[in-house]
C-alpha positions as a printed Julia matrix, in Angstrom:
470×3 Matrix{Float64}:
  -8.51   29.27   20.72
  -8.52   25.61   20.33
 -10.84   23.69   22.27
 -10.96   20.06   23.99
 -11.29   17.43   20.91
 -11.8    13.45   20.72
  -7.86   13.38   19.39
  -7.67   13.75   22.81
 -10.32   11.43   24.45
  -9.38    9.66   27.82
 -11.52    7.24   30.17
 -10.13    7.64   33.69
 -11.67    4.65   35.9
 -12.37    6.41   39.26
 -13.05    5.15   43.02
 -15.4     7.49   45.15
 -17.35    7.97   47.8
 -20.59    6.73   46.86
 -22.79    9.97   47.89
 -25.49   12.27   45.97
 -22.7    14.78   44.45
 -19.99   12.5    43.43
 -20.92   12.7    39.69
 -21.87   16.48   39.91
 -17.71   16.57   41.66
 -16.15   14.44   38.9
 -17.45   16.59   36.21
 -17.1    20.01   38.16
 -13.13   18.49   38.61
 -12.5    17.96   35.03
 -14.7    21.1    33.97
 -13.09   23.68   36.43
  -9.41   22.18   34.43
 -11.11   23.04   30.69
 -11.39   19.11   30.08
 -15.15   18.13   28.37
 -16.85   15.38   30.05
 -18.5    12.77   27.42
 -19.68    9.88   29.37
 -20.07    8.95   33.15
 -20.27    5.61   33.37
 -21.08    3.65   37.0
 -18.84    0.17   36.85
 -19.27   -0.66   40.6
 -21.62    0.17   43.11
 -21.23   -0.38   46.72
 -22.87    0.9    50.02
 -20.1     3.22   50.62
 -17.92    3.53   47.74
 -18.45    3.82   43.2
 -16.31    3.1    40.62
 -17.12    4.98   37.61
 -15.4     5.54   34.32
 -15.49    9.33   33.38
 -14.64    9.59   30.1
 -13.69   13.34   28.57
 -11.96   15.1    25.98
  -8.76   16.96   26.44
  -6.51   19.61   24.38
  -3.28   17.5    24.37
  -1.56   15.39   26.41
   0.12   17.28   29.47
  -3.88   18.44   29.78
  -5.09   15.13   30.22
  -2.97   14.69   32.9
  -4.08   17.83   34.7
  -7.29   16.53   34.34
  -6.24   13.48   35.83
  -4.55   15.24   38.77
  -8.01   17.53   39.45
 -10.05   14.2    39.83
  -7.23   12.52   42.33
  -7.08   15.95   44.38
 -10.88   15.4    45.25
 -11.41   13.8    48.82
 -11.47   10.47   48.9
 -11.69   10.1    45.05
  -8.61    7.52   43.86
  -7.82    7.06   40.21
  -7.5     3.09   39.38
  -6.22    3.59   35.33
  -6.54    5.93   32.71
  -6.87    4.74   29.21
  -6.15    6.71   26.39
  -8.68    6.66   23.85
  -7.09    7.32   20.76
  -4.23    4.41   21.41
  -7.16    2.18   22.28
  -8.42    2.31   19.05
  -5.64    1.6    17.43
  -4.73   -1.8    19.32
  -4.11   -4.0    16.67
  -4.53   -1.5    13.9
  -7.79   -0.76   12.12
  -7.93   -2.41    8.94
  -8.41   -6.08    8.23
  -8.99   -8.48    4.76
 -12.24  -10.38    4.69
 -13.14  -13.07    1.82
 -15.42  -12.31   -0.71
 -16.37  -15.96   -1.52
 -17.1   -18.66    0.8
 -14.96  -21.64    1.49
 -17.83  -24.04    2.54
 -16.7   -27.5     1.27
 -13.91  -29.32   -1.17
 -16.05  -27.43   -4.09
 -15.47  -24.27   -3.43
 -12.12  -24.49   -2.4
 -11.46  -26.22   -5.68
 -12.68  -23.22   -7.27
 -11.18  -20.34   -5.32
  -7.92  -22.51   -5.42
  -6.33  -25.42   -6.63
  -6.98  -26.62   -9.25
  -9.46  -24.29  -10.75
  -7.22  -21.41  -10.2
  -4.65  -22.33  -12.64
  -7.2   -21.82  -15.5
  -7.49  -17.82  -14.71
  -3.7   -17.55  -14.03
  -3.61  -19.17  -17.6
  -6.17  -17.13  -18.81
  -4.58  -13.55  -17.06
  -1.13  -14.73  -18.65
  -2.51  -14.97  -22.45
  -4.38  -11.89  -21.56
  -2.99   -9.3   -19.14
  -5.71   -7.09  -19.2
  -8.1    -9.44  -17.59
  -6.47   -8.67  -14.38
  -9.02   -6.16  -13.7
 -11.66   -8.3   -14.37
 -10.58  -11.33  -12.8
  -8.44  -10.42   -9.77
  -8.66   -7.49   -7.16
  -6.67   -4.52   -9.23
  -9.82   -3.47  -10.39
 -10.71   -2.25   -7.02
  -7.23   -1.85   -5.39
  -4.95    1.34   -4.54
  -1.72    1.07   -2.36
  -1.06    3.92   -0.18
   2.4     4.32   -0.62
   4.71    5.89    1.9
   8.44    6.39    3.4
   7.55    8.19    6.15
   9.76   11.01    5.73
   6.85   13.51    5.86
   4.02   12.21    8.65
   1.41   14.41    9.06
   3.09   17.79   10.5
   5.65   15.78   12.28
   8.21   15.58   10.47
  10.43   12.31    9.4
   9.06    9.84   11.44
  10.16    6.73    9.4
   8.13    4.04    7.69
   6.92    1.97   10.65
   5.65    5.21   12.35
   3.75    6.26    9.36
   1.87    2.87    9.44
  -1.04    4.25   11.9
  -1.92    7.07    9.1
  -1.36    4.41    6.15
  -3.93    2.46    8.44
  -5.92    5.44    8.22
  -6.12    6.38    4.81
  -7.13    2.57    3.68
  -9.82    3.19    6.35
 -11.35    6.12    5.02
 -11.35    4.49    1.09
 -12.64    2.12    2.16
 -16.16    3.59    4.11
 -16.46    6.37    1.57
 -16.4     5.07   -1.65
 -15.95    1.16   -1.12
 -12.08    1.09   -2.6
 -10.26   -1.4    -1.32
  -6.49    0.5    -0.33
  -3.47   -1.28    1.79
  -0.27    0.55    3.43
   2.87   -0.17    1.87
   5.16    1.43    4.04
   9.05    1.59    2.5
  11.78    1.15    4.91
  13.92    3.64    2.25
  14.26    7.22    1.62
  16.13    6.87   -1.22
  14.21    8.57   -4.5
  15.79    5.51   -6.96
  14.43    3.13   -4.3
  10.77    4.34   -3.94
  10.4     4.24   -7.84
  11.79    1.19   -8.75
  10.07   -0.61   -5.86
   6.7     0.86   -6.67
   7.1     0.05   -9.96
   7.42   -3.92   -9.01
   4.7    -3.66   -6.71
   1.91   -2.23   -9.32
   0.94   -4.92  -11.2
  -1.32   -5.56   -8.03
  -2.5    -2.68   -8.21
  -5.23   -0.38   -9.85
  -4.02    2.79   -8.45
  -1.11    4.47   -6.74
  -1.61    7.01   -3.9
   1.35    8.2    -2.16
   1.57   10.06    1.02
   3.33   11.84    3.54
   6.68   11.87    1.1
   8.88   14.91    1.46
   9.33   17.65   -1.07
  11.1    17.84   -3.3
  11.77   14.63   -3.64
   7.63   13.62   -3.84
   8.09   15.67   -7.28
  10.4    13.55   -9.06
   8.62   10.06   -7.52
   5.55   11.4    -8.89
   6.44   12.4   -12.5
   8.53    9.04  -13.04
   6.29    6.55  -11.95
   3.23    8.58  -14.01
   5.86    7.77  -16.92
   6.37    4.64  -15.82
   3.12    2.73  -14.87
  -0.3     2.43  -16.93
  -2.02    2.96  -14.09
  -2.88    6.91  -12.25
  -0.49    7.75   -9.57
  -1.87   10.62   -7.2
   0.09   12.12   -4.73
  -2.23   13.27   -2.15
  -0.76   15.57   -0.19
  -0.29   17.44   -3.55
  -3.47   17.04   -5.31
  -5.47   15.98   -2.61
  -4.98   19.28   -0.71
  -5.28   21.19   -3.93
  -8.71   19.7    -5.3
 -10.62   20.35   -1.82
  -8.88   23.76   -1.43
  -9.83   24.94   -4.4
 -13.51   23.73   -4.38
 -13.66   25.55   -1.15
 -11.97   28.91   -2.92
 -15.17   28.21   -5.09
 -17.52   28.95   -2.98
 -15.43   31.37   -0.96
 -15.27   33.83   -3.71
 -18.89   32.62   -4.48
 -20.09   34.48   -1.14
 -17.67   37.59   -1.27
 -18.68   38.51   -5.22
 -15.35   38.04   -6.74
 -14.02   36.11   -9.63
 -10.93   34.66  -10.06
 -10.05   36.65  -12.92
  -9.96   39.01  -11.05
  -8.15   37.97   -7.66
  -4.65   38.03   -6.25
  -3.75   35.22   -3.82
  -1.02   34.87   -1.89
  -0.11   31.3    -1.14
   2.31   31.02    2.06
   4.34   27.8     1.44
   5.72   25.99   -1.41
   6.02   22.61   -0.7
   4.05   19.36   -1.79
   0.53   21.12   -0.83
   1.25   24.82   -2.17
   3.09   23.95   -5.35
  -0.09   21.97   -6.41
  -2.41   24.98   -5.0
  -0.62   27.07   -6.92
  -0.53   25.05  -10.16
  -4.67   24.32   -9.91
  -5.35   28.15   -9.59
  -2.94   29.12  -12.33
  -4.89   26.3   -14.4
  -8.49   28.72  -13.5
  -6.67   31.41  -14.78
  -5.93   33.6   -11.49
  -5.64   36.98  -11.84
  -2.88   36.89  -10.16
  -0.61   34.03   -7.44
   1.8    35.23   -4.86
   4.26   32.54   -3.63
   5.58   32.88   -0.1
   8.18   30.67    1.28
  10.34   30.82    4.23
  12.42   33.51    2.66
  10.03   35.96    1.58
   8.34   36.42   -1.81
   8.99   34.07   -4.87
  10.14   36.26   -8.06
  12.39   35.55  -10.86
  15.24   37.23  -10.03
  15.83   35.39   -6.5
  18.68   33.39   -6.11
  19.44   30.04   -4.74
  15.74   28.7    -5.93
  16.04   24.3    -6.57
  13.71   22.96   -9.91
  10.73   23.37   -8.16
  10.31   27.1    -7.57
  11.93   27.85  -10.29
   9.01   26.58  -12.14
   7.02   28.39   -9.31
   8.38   31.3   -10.38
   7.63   31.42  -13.76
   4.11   31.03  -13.88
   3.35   33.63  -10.7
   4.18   36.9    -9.3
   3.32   38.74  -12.65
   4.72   42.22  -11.1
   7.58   40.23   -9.92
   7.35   41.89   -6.32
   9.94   41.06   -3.7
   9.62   41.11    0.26
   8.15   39.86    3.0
   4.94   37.61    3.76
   3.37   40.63    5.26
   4.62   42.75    2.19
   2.82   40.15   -0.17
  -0.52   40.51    1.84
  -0.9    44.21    1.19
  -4.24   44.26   -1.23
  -4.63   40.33   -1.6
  -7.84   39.41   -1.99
  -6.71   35.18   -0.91
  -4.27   34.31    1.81
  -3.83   30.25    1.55
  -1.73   28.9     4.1
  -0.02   25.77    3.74
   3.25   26.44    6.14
   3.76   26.59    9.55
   1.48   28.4    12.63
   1.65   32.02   14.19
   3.19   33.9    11.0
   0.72   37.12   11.26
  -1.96   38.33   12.87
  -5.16   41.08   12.71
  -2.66   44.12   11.44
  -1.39   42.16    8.28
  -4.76   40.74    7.43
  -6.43   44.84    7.86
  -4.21   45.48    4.56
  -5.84   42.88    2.86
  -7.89   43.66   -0.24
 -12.24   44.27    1.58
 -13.97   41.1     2.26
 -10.89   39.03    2.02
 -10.72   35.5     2.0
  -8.12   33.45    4.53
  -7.29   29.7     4.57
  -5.02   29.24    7.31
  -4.16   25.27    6.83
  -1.37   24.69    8.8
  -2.55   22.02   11.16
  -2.78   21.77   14.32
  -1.95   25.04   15.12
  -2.8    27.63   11.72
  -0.89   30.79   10.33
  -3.0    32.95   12.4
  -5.57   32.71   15.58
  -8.73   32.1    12.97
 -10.47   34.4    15.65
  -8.5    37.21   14.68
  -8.95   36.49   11.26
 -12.37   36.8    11.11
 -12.19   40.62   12.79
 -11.56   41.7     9.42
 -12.16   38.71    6.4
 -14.91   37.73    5.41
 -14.62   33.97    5.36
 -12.2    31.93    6.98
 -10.92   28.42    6.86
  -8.82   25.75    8.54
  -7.53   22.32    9.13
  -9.06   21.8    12.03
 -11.98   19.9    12.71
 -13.21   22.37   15.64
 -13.25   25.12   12.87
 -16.04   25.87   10.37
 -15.19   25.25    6.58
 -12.4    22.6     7.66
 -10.43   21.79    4.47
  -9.85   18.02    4.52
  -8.83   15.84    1.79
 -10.75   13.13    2.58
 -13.39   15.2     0.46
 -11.49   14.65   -2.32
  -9.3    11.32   -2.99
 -11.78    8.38   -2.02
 -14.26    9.95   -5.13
 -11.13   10.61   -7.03
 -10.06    6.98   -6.95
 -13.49    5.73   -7.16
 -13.65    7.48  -10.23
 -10.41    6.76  -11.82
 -10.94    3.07  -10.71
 -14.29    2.94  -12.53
 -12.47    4.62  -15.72
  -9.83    2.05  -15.76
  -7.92    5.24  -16.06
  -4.51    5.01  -16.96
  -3.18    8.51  -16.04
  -4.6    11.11  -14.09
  -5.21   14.83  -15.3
  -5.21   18.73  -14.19
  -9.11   18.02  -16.2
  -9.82   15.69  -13.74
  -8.68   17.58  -10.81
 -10.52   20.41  -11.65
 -13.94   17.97  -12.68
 -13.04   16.96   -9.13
 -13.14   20.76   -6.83
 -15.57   21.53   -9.27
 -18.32   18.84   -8.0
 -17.09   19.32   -4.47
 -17.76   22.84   -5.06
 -21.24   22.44   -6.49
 -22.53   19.85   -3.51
 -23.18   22.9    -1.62
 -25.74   24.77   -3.3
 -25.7    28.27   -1.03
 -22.21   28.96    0.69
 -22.3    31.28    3.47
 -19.15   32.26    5.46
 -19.47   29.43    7.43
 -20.18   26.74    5.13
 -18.18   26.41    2.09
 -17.48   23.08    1.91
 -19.46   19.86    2.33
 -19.2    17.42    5.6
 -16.6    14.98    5.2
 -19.81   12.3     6.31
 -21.66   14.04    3.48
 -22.53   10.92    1.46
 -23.46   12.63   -1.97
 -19.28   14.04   -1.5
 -17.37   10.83   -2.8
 -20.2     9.91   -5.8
 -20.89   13.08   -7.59
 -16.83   13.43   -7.22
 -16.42    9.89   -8.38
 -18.92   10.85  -11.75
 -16.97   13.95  -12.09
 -13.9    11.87  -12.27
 -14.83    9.52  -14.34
 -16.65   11.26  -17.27
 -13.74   13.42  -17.16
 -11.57   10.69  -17.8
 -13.86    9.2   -20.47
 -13.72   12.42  -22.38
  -9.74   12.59  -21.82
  -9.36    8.88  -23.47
 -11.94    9.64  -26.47
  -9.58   13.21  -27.05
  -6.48   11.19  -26.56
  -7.65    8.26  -29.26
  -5.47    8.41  -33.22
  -8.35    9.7   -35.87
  -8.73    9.14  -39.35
  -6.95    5.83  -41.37
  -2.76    5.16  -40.65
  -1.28    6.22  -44.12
């Protein structure tokens, strides 16, 4: 069962009696509720009275006030505020620009600006290519968004989506030193995105969109790639793909199996599962069940848009029908990228021995990963309270860092795969509870960003005309 987490972190500034047992009462209060005390701290002391703040994690938000309630209901103990933790943090967002150069005196300003400037716009406009040398592209990615898919919540809308943006440029930023800003589009219209994107790049080193909905994130995708000379990741696709594979890796590492010789079932065919499933057909996968909210991808179903149609063709090689539970039945993989509570310890006891189960659906996953483990033999989530937590932060600031450093133009299922492969390989023995690295695993984002990049190099050697034009 989940357990009390910082997402969920409140400081509740407290008035009591000022006697021997009024800390030991605060924390039995919040304890005897389920909350986690983190940090008693006295603000004012006075002969008869304290006021502390008792800060403690919670599981959501009707439990933090419970836990509120259980410290009020104590004698003589009065709650003055409760902060929440989370919202404090984000008061006034988290990301901010800094200079690079000073601006000391009349010199440097004369450099940095007018009228020295001029001579590098001159010099970018007979030259376009020195924008990466001489301007901020070389290091810059926007994270792109229309907030019609936030996190699991659904269409939220582009000003809503700005706190994850926020987040995203956050985390390129402290683990491999990219420099990413939101750009949050107040359309959902597919012609929109592209064409506004496209205007927006030549700032730009890198594209990284996010929380888009299917199936429209498809088509964005594959027209800007067309479109733009620079590599255009969509990271709820790849992102997700890249670290789940890596952790499949090591997974199959630890149970003796190959993936030659595996069936996996992947629950979910959206943004996330469509690229799953297109990564493990790319390590040749003995064989990849799709499972969508109608049962069992095959060829023969009806009513299927582009998408799994494509899906379709390159899985299911026995072209089975039925039911999510029908598709378990001897899989040796169950990767869950759908929706929470679909099955539970009977399906997963027809699973193929020491069977493997990512259930990814965050917060809550496809099945209690307690009752998973009663009969697989390595299991991973979402969640950061979980072992082997499958995050994508793993992934896309080395991916970026790499591509970046390339002065990639495109970005390829080689790359992807150089990518989960180096993730992979950071953890040298795998054991059912460790199959992927720490997200604050510093060697992650480098030996991803190397992978990357040599990968790249070899892709734009291969890609390069041979021999003498006719």
């Amino acid at each position: 069962m989940p357990i009390p987490g910082p997402g969920y972190a409140i400081t509740a500034r407290v008035e009591a009696p000022a006697s021997a047992s009024a800390a030991g009462d605060l924390a039995v209060a919040v304890g005897r509720v389920g909350g986690v005390v983190t940090a008693y701290d006295v603000v004012e002391a006075r002969t008869d009275t304290i006021v502390v703040d008792i800060s403690c994690n919670a599981l959501n938000e009707a439990h933090a006030e419970e836990i509120t309630a259980a410290l009020e209901a104590l004698p003589g103990v009065s709650v003055r505020k409760v902060s929440d933790r989370t919202f404090l943090l984000h008061l006034g967002g988290k990301i901010e620009i800094q200079s690079k150069v000073s601006l000391r005196n009349r010199d440097d300003l004369s450099r940095a600006y007018t009228p020295g400037v001029a001579r590098v716009c001159q010099a970018i406009a007979a030259n376009p290519a020195d924008a990466r040398r001489l301007t901020i592209k070389r290091n810059t990615v926007a994270v792109v968004t229309d907030g019609s898919a936030v996190l699991g919540l659904g269409n939220l809308g582009a000003a809503a989506a700005m706190p994850v943006m926020e987040g995203k440029a956050a985390l390129f930023k402290r683990f491999a030193g990219v420099d990413a800003w939101p750009v949050c589009l107040d359309t959902q219209d597919t012609e929109e995105i592209i064409r506004t994107v496209e205007i927006l790049a030549p700032a730009y080193g890198g594209i990284n969109l996010e929380d888009i909905a299917a199936p429209r994130c498809f088509e964005i995708e594959r027209r800007l790639r067309e479109l733009l000379d620079i590599p255009v990741f969509h990271d709820d696709q790849h992102g997700t793909a890249v670290v789940v594979l890596a952790a499949l890796r090591n997974a199959l590492r630890v149970v003796g199996k190959k993936f030659a010789d595996v069936r996996v079932v992947v629950c979910g065919v959206g943004a996330a599962g469509s690229a799953i499933i297109r990564l493990l057909t790319s390590e040749q996968t003995a064989d990849v069940v799709a499972v969508d909210v109608d049962g069992i991808v095959h060829r023969d179903r009806a009513g299927m848009d582009a998408n799994l149609v494509e899906i379709a063709s390159i899985t299911n090689a026995r072209n089975t029908s039925g039911s999510l539970a029908d598709a378990l039945v001897g899989a040796d993989v169950f990767i869950g990228v759908s929706a929470p509570n679909l099955f539970g310890a009977t399906e997963v006891a027809t699973m193929a021995d020491d069977a493997v189960v990512f259930a990814l659906a965050n917060p809550d996953p496809e099945i209690d990963p307690a009752v998973a483990h009663q009969h697989a033999a390595v299991v991973a989530t979402g969640r950061s309270d979980y072992p082997n937590q499958i995050n994508n932060v793993l992934a896309f600031p080395g991916v970026f860092r790499g591509l970046l450093d390339a002065h990639a133009r495109d970005i390829t299922d080689t790359m992807l795969l150089a990518a989960s492969a180096a993730i992979a390989d950071v953890v040298a023995e795998p054991n059912p509870s460790f199959i992927v690295p720490s997200v604050f695993d510093t060697s992650v984002a480098p030996a991803v960003a190397e992978a990357v990049r040599a990968a790249a190099t070899r892709d734009a050697k291969e890609s390069e005309p041979t021999g003498r034009p006719a």
